[in-house]
PDB file of C-alpha atoms in Angstrom:
ATOM      1  CA  MET A  18      72.955 131.760 147.409  1.00 72.00           C
ATOM      2  CA  MET A  19      74.570 131.181 144.011  1.00 91.00           C
ATOM      3  CA  ASN A  20      75.227 127.680 142.698  1.00 96.00           C
ATOM      4  CA  LEU A  21      77.542 126.301 140.048  1.00 97.00           C
ATOM      5  CA  GLN A  22      76.683 123.283 137.962  1.00 98.00           C
ATOM      6  CA  HIS A  23      79.673 120.961 137.569  1.00 98.00           C
ATOM      7  CA  LYS A  24      80.563 119.077 134.409  1.00 98.00           C
ATOM      8  CA  PHE A  25      83.327 116.494 134.206  1.00 98.00           C
ATOM      9  CA  VAL A  26      85.041 116.780 130.817  1.00 98.00           C
ATOM     10  CA  GLU A  27      88.192 115.456 129.211  1.00 97.00           C
ATOM     11  CA  TYR A  28      89.029 118.762 127.535  1.00 96.00           C
ATOM     12  CA  ILE A  29      88.121 122.269 128.617  1.00 94.00           C
ATOM     13  CA  PRO A  30      85.565 123.645 126.123  1.00 95.00           C
ATOM     14  CA  GLU A  31      86.374 126.671 123.968  1.00 95.00           C
ATOM     15  CA  ILE A  32      83.317 128.474 125.335  1.00 96.00           C
ATOM     16  CA  VAL A  33      83.072 128.493 129.113  1.00 97.00           C
ATOM     17  CA  GLU A  34      79.458 129.042 130.132  1.00 97.00           C
ATOM     18  CA  PRO A  35      78.661 131.204 133.161  1.00 96.00           C
ATOM     19  CA  GLY A  36      77.350 129.174 136.093  1.00 97.00           C
ATOM     20  CA  VAL A  37      79.236 126.014 135.091  1.00 98.00           C
ATOM     21  CA  ILE A  38      82.512 124.685 136.453  1.00 98.00           C
ATOM     22  CA  TYR A  39      84.250 122.300 134.045  1.00 98.00           C
ATOM     23  CA  ILE A  40      86.559 119.715 135.590  1.00 98.00           C
ATOM     24  CA  SER A  41      89.135 117.705 133.679  1.00 98.00           C
ATOM     25  CA  ILE A  42      90.454 114.921 135.885  1.00 97.00           C
ATOM     26  CA  LYS A  43      92.822 113.841 133.091  1.00 97.00           C
ATOM     27  CA  TYR A  44      94.481 117.274 133.051  1.00 97.00           C
ATOM     28  CA  CYS A  45      93.950 118.067 136.762  1.00 97.00           C
ATOM     29  CA  THR A  46      92.275 121.368 135.971  1.00 97.00           C
ATOM     30  CA  ALA A  47      88.985 123.122 136.635  1.00 98.00           C
ATOM     31  CA  ILE A  48      87.730 126.288 134.934  1.00 98.00           C
ATOM     32  CA  HIS A  49      84.727 128.555 135.412  1.00 98.00           C
ATOM     33  CA  LYS A  50      83.682 132.140 134.783  1.00 98.00           C
ATOM     34  CA  CYS A  51      84.327 134.422 137.742  1.00 97.00           C
ATOM     35  CA  VAL A  52      81.156 134.384 139.816  1.00 96.00           C
ATOM     36  CA  CYS A  53      81.197 138.173 140.299  1.00 95.00           C
ATOM     37  CA  GLY A  54      80.014 138.517 136.698  1.00 95.00           C
ATOM     38  CA  CYS A  55      83.160 140.220 135.333  1.00 96.00           C
ATOM     39  CA  GLY A  56      83.446 137.524 132.649  1.00 95.00           C
ATOM     40  CA  ASN A  57      87.030 136.462 133.403  1.00 97.00           C
ATOM     41  CA  GLU A  58      87.831 132.762 133.227  1.00 98.00           C
ATOM     42  CA  VAL A  59      89.137 131.315 136.474  1.00 98.00           C
ATOM     43  CA  ILE A  60      91.540 128.387 136.103  1.00 97.00           C
ATOM     44  CA  THR A  61      92.163 126.280 139.196  1.00 97.00           C
ATOM     45  CA  PRO A  62      94.892 123.647 138.871  1.00 97.00           C
ATOM     46  CA  ILE A  63      94.190 120.585 140.994  1.00 97.00           C
ATOM     47  CA  SER A  64      97.416 119.499 142.662  1.00 95.00           C
ATOM     48  CA  PRO A  65      99.073 118.987 146.054  1.00 94.00           C
ATOM     49  CA  THR A  66     100.230 122.646 145.998  1.00 94.00           C
ATOM     50  CA  ASP A  67      97.164 124.278 144.465  1.00 95.00           C
ATOM     51  CA  TRP A  68      93.475 123.331 144.860  1.00 97.00           C
ATOM     52  CA  LYS A  69      91.964 120.131 146.204  1.00 98.00           C
ATOM     53  CA  LEU A  70      88.819 118.775 144.575  1.00 98.00           C
ATOM     54  CA  GLN A  71      86.223 116.833 146.518  1.00 98.00           C
ATOM     55  CA  PHE A  72      83.381 115.031 144.743  1.00 98.00           C
ATOM     56  CA  ASP A  73      80.726 113.455 146.942  1.00 98.00           C
ATOM     57  CA  GLY A  74      78.825 111.761 144.127  1.00 97.00           C
ATOM     58  CA  GLU A  75      76.495 114.730 143.665  1.00 97.00           C
ATOM     59  CA  THR A  76      78.423 117.955 144.264  1.00 98.00           C
ATOM     60  CA  ILE A  77      81.963 119.298 144.127  1.00 98.00           C
ATOM     61  CA  SER A  78      83.996 121.431 146.497  1.00 98.00           C
ATOM     62  CA  LEU A  79      87.309 123.188 145.921  1.00 98.00           C
ATOM     63  CA  THR A  80      89.703 124.182 148.674  1.00 97.00           C
ATOM     64  CA  PRO A  81      91.192 126.573 149.495  1.00 96.00           C
ATOM     65  CA  SER A  82      89.099 129.614 148.611  1.00 96.00           C
ATOM     66  CA  ILE A  83      89.407 131.223 145.202  1.00 97.00           C
ATOM     67  CA  GLY A  84      91.018 134.640 145.289  1.00 95.00           C
ATOM     68  CA  ASN A  85      91.067 136.315 141.902  1.00 95.00           C
ATOM     69  CA  TRP A  86      93.871 138.677 142.855  1.00 93.00           C
ATOM     70  CA  SER A  87      95.052 139.280 139.280  1.00 93.00           C
ATOM     71  CA  PHE A  88      91.580 140.384 138.125  1.00 95.00           C
ATOM     72  CA  GLN A  89      90.318 143.914 138.539  1.00 94.00           C
ATOM     73  CA  CYS A  90      87.329 142.579 140.532  1.00 95.00           C
ATOM     74  CA  LYS A  91      89.617 140.851 143.102  1.00 94.00           C
ATOM     75  CA  SER A  92      86.656 138.603 143.956  1.00 96.00           C
ATOM     76  CA  HIS A  93      87.140 136.065 146.723  1.00 97.00           C
ATOM     77  CA  TYR A  94      84.862 133.089 147.354  1.00 98.00           C
ATOM     78  CA  TRP A  95      84.514 129.455 148.312  1.00 98.00           C
ATOM     79  CA  ILE A  96      82.972 126.694 146.204  1.00 98.00           C
ATOM     80  CA  THR A  97      81.423 124.217 148.626  1.00 98.00           C
ATOM     81  CA  ARG A  98      78.991 121.516 147.491  1.00 98.00           C
ATOM     82  CA  ASN A  99      78.387 123.511 144.267  1.00 98.00           C
ATOM     83  CA  GLU A 100      77.437 126.622 146.283  1.00 98.00           C
ATOM     84  CA  ILE A 101      79.269 129.931 146.098  1.00 97.00           C
ATOM     85  CA  ARG A 102      79.967 131.624 149.390  1.00 97.00           C
ATOM     86  CA  PHE A 103      81.590 135.026 149.061  1.00 96.00           C
ATOM     87  CA  ALA A 104      84.468 135.886 151.370  1.00 95.00           C
ATOM     88  CA  ARG A 105      85.560 139.321 152.483  1.00 93.00           C
ATOM     89  CA  ARG A 106      87.813 141.393 150.253  1.00 91.00           C
ATOM     90  CA  TRP A 107      91.480 141.072 151.181  1.00 93.00           C
ATOM     91  CA  SER A 108      93.900 143.969 151.539  1.00 93.00           C
ATOM     92  CA  ASN A 109      96.898 144.248 149.219  1.00 93.00           C
ATOM     93  CA  GLU A 110      99.140 143.222 152.142  1.00 95.00           C
ATOM     94  CA  GLU A 111      97.096 140.063 152.759  1.00 94.00           C
ATOM     95  CA  ILE A 112      97.229 139.195 149.063  1.00 93.00           C
ATOM     96  CA  GLU A 113     101.019 139.685 148.955  1.00 94.00           C
ATOM     97  CA  LYS A 114     101.526 137.515 152.055  1.00 94.00           C
ATOM     98  CA  ALA A 115      99.331 134.755 150.622  1.00 92.00           C
ATOM     99  CA  GLN A 116     101.202 134.847 147.302  1.00 92.00           C
ATOM    100  CA  GLU A 117     104.562 134.681 149.113  1.00 94.00           C
ATOM    101  CA  LYS A 118     103.301 131.725 151.173  1.00 92.00           C
ATOM    102  CA  ASP A 119     102.135 129.928 147.995  1.00 91.00           C
ATOM    103  CA  ILE A 120     105.591 130.344 146.464  1.00 93.00           C
ATOM    104  CA  LYS A 121     107.269 128.944 149.609  1.00 92.00           C
ATOM    105  CA  VAL A 122     104.888 125.959 149.741  1.00 90.00           C
ATOM    106  CA  LYS A 123     105.564 125.139 146.075  1.00 91.00           C
ATOM    107  CA  LYS A 124     109.349 125.460 146.497  1.00 90.00           C
ATOM    108  CA  LYS A 125     109.301 123.204 149.552  1.00 89.00           C
ATOM    109  CA  TYR A 126     107.065 120.616 147.871  1.00 86.00           C
ATOM    110  CA  PHE A 127     109.090 120.455 144.661  1.00 86.00           C
ATOM    111  CA  SER A 128     112.482 120.454 146.426  1.00 85.00           C
ATOM    112  CA  LYS A 129     111.354 117.395 148.435  1.00 79.00           C
ATOM    113  CA  LYS A 130     109.902 115.761 145.327  1.00 71.00           C
ATOM    114  CA  ASN A 131     113.110 116.319 143.348  1.00 75.00           C
ATOM    115  CA  LYS A 132     115.196 114.700 146.115  1.00 75.00           C
ATOM    116  CA  ASN A 133     113.236 111.434 145.824  1.00 63.00           C
TER     117      ASN A 133
END
């Protein structure tokens, strides 16, 4: 099983090392190199409508899974307690449905937030 080392940083470094996930609490962002080895940088915003970060004092977990749908590799995996667990490849229809759902969730969240 593959592992990622986590590093809490204020600013995302210019050079993102493979095998490391950098987390900026100040900017609510995490970044790492795609774990498939393609070299793409994966940015995961931490917010109520994007990813949730859990830190247990020793390891980190991100939910939901990471689907790199815009990359050629289309890799899909979970980061749980610093471990990478690969998920099955999604079909184009599944990707489209998930993207549509994400848009609806964001619209609903921000319409409620703007009313307050």
